[in-house]
PDB file of C-alpha atoms in Angstrom:
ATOM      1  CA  UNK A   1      77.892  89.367 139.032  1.00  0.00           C
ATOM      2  CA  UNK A   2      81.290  88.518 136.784  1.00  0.00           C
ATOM      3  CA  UNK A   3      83.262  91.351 136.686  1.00  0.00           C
ATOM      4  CA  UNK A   4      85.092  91.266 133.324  1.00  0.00           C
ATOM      5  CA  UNK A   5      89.150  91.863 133.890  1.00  0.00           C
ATOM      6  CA  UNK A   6      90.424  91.391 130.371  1.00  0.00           C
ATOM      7  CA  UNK A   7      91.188  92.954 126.993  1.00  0.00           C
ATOM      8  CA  UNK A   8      88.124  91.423 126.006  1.00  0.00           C
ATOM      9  CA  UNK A   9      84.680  93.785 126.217  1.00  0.00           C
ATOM     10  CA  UNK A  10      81.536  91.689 126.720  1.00  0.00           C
ATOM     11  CA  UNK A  11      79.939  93.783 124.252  1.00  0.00           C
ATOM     12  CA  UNK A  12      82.655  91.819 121.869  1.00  0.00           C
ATOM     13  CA  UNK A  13      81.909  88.308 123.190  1.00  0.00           C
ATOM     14  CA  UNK A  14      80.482  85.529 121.103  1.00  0.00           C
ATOM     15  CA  UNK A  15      76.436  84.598 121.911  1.00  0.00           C
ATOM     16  CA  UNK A  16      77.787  81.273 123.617  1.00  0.00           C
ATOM     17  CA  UNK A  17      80.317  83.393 125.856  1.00  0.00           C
ATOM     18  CA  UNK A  18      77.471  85.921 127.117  1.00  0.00           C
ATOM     19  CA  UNK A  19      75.035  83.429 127.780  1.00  0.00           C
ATOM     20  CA  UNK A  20      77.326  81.019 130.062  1.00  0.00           C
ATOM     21  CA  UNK A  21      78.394  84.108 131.930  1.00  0.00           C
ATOM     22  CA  UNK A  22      74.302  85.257 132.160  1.00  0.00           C
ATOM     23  CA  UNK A  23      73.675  82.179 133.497  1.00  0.00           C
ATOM     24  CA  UNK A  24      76.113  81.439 135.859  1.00  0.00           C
ATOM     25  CA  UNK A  25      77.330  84.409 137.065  1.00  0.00           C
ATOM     26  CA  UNK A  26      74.393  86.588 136.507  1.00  0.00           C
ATOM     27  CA  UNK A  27      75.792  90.826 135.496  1.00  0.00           C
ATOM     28  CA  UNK A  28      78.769  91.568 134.020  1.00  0.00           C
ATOM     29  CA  UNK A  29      80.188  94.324 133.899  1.00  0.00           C
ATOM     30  CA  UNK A  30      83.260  95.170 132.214  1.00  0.00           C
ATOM     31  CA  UNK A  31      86.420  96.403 133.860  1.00  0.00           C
ATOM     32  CA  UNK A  32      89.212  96.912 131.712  1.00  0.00           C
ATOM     33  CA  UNK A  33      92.594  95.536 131.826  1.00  0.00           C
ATOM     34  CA  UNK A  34      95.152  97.625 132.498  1.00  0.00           C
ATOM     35  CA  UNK A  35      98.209  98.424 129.854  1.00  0.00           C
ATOM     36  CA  UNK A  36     101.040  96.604 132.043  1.00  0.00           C
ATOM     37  CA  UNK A  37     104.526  98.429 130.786  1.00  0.00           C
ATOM     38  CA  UNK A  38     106.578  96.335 129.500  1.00  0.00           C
ATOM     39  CA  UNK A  39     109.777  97.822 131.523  1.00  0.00           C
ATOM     40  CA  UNK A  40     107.725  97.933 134.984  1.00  0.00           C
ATOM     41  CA  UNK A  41     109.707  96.160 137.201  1.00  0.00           C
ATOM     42  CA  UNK A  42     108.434  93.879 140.034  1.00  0.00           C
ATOM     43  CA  UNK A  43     107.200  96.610 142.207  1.00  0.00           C
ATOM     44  CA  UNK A  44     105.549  98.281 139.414  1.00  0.00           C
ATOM     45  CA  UNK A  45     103.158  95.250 138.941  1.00  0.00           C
ATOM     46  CA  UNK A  46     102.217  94.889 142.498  1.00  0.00           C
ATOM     47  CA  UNK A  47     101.501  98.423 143.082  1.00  0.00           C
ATOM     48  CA  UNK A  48      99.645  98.021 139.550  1.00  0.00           C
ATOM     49  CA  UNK A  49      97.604  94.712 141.343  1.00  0.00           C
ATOM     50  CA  UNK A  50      97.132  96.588 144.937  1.00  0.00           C
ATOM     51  CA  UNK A  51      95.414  99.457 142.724  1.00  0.00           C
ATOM     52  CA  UNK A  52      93.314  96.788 140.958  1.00  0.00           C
ATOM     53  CA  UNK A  53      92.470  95.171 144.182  1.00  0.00           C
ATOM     54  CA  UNK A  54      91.090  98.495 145.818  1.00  0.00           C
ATOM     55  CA  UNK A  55      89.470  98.967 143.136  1.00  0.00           C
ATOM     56  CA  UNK A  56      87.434  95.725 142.522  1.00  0.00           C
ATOM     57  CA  UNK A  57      86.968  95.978 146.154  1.00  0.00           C
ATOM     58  CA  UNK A  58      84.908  99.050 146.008  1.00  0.00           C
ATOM     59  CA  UNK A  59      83.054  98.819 143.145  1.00  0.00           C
ATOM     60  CA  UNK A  60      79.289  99.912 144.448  1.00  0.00           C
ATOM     61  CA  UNK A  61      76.802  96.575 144.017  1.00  0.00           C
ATOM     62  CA  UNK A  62      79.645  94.223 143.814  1.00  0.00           C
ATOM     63  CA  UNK A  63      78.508  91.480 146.002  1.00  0.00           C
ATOM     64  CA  UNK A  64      78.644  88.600 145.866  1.00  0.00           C
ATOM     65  CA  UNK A  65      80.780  88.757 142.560  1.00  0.00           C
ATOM     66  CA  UNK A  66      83.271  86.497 140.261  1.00  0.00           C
ATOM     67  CA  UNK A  67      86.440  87.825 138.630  1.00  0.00           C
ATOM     68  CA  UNK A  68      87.151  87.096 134.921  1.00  0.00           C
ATOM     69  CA  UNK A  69      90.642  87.495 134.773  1.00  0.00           C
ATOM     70  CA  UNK A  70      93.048  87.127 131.675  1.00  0.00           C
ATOM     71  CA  UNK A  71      95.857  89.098 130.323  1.00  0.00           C
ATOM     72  CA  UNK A  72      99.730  89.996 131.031  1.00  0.00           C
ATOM     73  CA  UNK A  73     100.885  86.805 132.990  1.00  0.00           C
ATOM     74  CA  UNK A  74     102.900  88.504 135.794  1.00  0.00           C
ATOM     75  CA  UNK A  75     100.219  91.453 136.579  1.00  0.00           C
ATOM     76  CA  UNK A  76      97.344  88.330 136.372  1.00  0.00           C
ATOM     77  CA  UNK A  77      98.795  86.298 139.054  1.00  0.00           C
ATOM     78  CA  UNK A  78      99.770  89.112 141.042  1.00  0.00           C
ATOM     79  CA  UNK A  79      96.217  90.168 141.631  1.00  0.00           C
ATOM     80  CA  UNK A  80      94.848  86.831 141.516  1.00  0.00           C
ATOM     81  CA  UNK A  81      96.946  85.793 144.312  1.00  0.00           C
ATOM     82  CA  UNK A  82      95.658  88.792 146.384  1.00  0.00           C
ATOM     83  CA  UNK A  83      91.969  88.549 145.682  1.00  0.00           C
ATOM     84  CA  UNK A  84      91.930  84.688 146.300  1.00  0.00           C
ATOM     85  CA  UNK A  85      93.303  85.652 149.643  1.00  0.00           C
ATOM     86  CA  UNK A  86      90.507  87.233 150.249  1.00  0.00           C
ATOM     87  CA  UNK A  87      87.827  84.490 148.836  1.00  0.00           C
ATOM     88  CA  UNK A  88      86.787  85.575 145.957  1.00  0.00           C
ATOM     89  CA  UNK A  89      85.970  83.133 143.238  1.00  0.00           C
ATOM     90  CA  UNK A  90      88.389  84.272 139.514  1.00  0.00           C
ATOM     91  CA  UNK A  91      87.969  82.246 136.402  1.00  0.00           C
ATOM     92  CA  UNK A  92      89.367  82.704 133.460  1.00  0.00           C
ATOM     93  CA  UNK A  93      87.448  81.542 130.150  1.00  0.00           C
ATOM     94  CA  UNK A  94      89.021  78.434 127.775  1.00  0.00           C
ATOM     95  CA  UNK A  95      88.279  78.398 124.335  1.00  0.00           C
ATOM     96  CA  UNK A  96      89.003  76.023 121.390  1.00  0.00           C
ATOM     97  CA  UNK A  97      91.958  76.766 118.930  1.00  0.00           C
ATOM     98  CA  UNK A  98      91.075  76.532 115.230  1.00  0.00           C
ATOM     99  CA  UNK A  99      93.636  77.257 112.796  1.00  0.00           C
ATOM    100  CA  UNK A 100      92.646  77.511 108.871  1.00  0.00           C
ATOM    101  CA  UNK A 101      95.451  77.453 106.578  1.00  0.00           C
ATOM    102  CA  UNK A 102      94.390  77.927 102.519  1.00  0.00           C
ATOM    103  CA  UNK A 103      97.569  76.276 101.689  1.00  0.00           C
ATOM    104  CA  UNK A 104     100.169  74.764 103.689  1.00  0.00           C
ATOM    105  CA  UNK A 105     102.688  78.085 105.176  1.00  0.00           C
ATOM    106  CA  UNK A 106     100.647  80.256 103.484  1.00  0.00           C
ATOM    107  CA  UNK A 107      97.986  82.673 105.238  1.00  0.00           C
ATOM    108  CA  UNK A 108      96.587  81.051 108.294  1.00  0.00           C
ATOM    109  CA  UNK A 109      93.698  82.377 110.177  1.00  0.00           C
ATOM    110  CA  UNK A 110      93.434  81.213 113.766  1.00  0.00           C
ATOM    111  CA  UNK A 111      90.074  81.986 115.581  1.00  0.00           C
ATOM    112  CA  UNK A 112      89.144  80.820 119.153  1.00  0.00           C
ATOM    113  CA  UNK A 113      86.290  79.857 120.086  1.00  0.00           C
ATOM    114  CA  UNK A 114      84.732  79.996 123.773  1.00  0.00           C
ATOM    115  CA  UNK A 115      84.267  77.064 125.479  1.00  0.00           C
ATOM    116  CA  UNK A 116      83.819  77.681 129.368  1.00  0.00           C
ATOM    117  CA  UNK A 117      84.155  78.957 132.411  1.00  0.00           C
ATOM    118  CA  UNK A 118      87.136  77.192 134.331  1.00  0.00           C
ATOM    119  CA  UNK A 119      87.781  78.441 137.803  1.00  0.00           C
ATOM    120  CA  UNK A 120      91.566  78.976 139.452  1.00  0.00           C
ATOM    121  CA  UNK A 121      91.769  76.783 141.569  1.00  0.00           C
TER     122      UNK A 121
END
């Protein structure tokens, strides 16, 4: 099972994305990220991660499971540092950066596209 942690929504993922995460992680199921306040101090965030953790950690059916976990930098590392204490396996997805510009400093579309799976390591 890959239990989706990001501001992402499978349901939103390209064909490529949900069929890696089918076939190497099996289920996913879609948590979402949570809206980290941009005044929260320290404390704040690892309250915010200890809630996160608790809350991963009793999801019903979660076992064995993988983490997908991308967003806010601080809150992300936070929680990954906790869960990795506790073994489980987070991975965040890469993707390939492809910018279009129609003329040079004029409208540029950017549009990423999934590559993989990379775990933390």
């Amino acid at each position: 099972m890959l239990i989706n942690l990001t501001n992402h929504p499978s349901a939103r993922w390209s064909e490529k994305q949900k069929a890696a995460a089918e076939e190497e992680f099996g289920e996913i199921v879609d948590m979402p990220f949570p809206e980290i306040r941009e005044e929260g101090c320290e404390w704040y965030v690892s309250d915010l991660a200890d809630q996160y953790l608790r809350k991963i950690l009793n999801m019903p059916d979660a076992s064995p499971f993988v983490v997908h976990l991308m967003g806010e930098q601080t809150f992300s590392y936070a929680l990954l540092k906790r869960l990795r204490a506790r073994g489980i396996t987070c991975v965040a997805s890469t993707t390939k950066r492809i910018v279009k510009e129609e003329e040079p400093g004029r409208k540029t579309e950017v549009i990423f596209q999934f590559e993989r799976f990379r775990r933390y390591e």
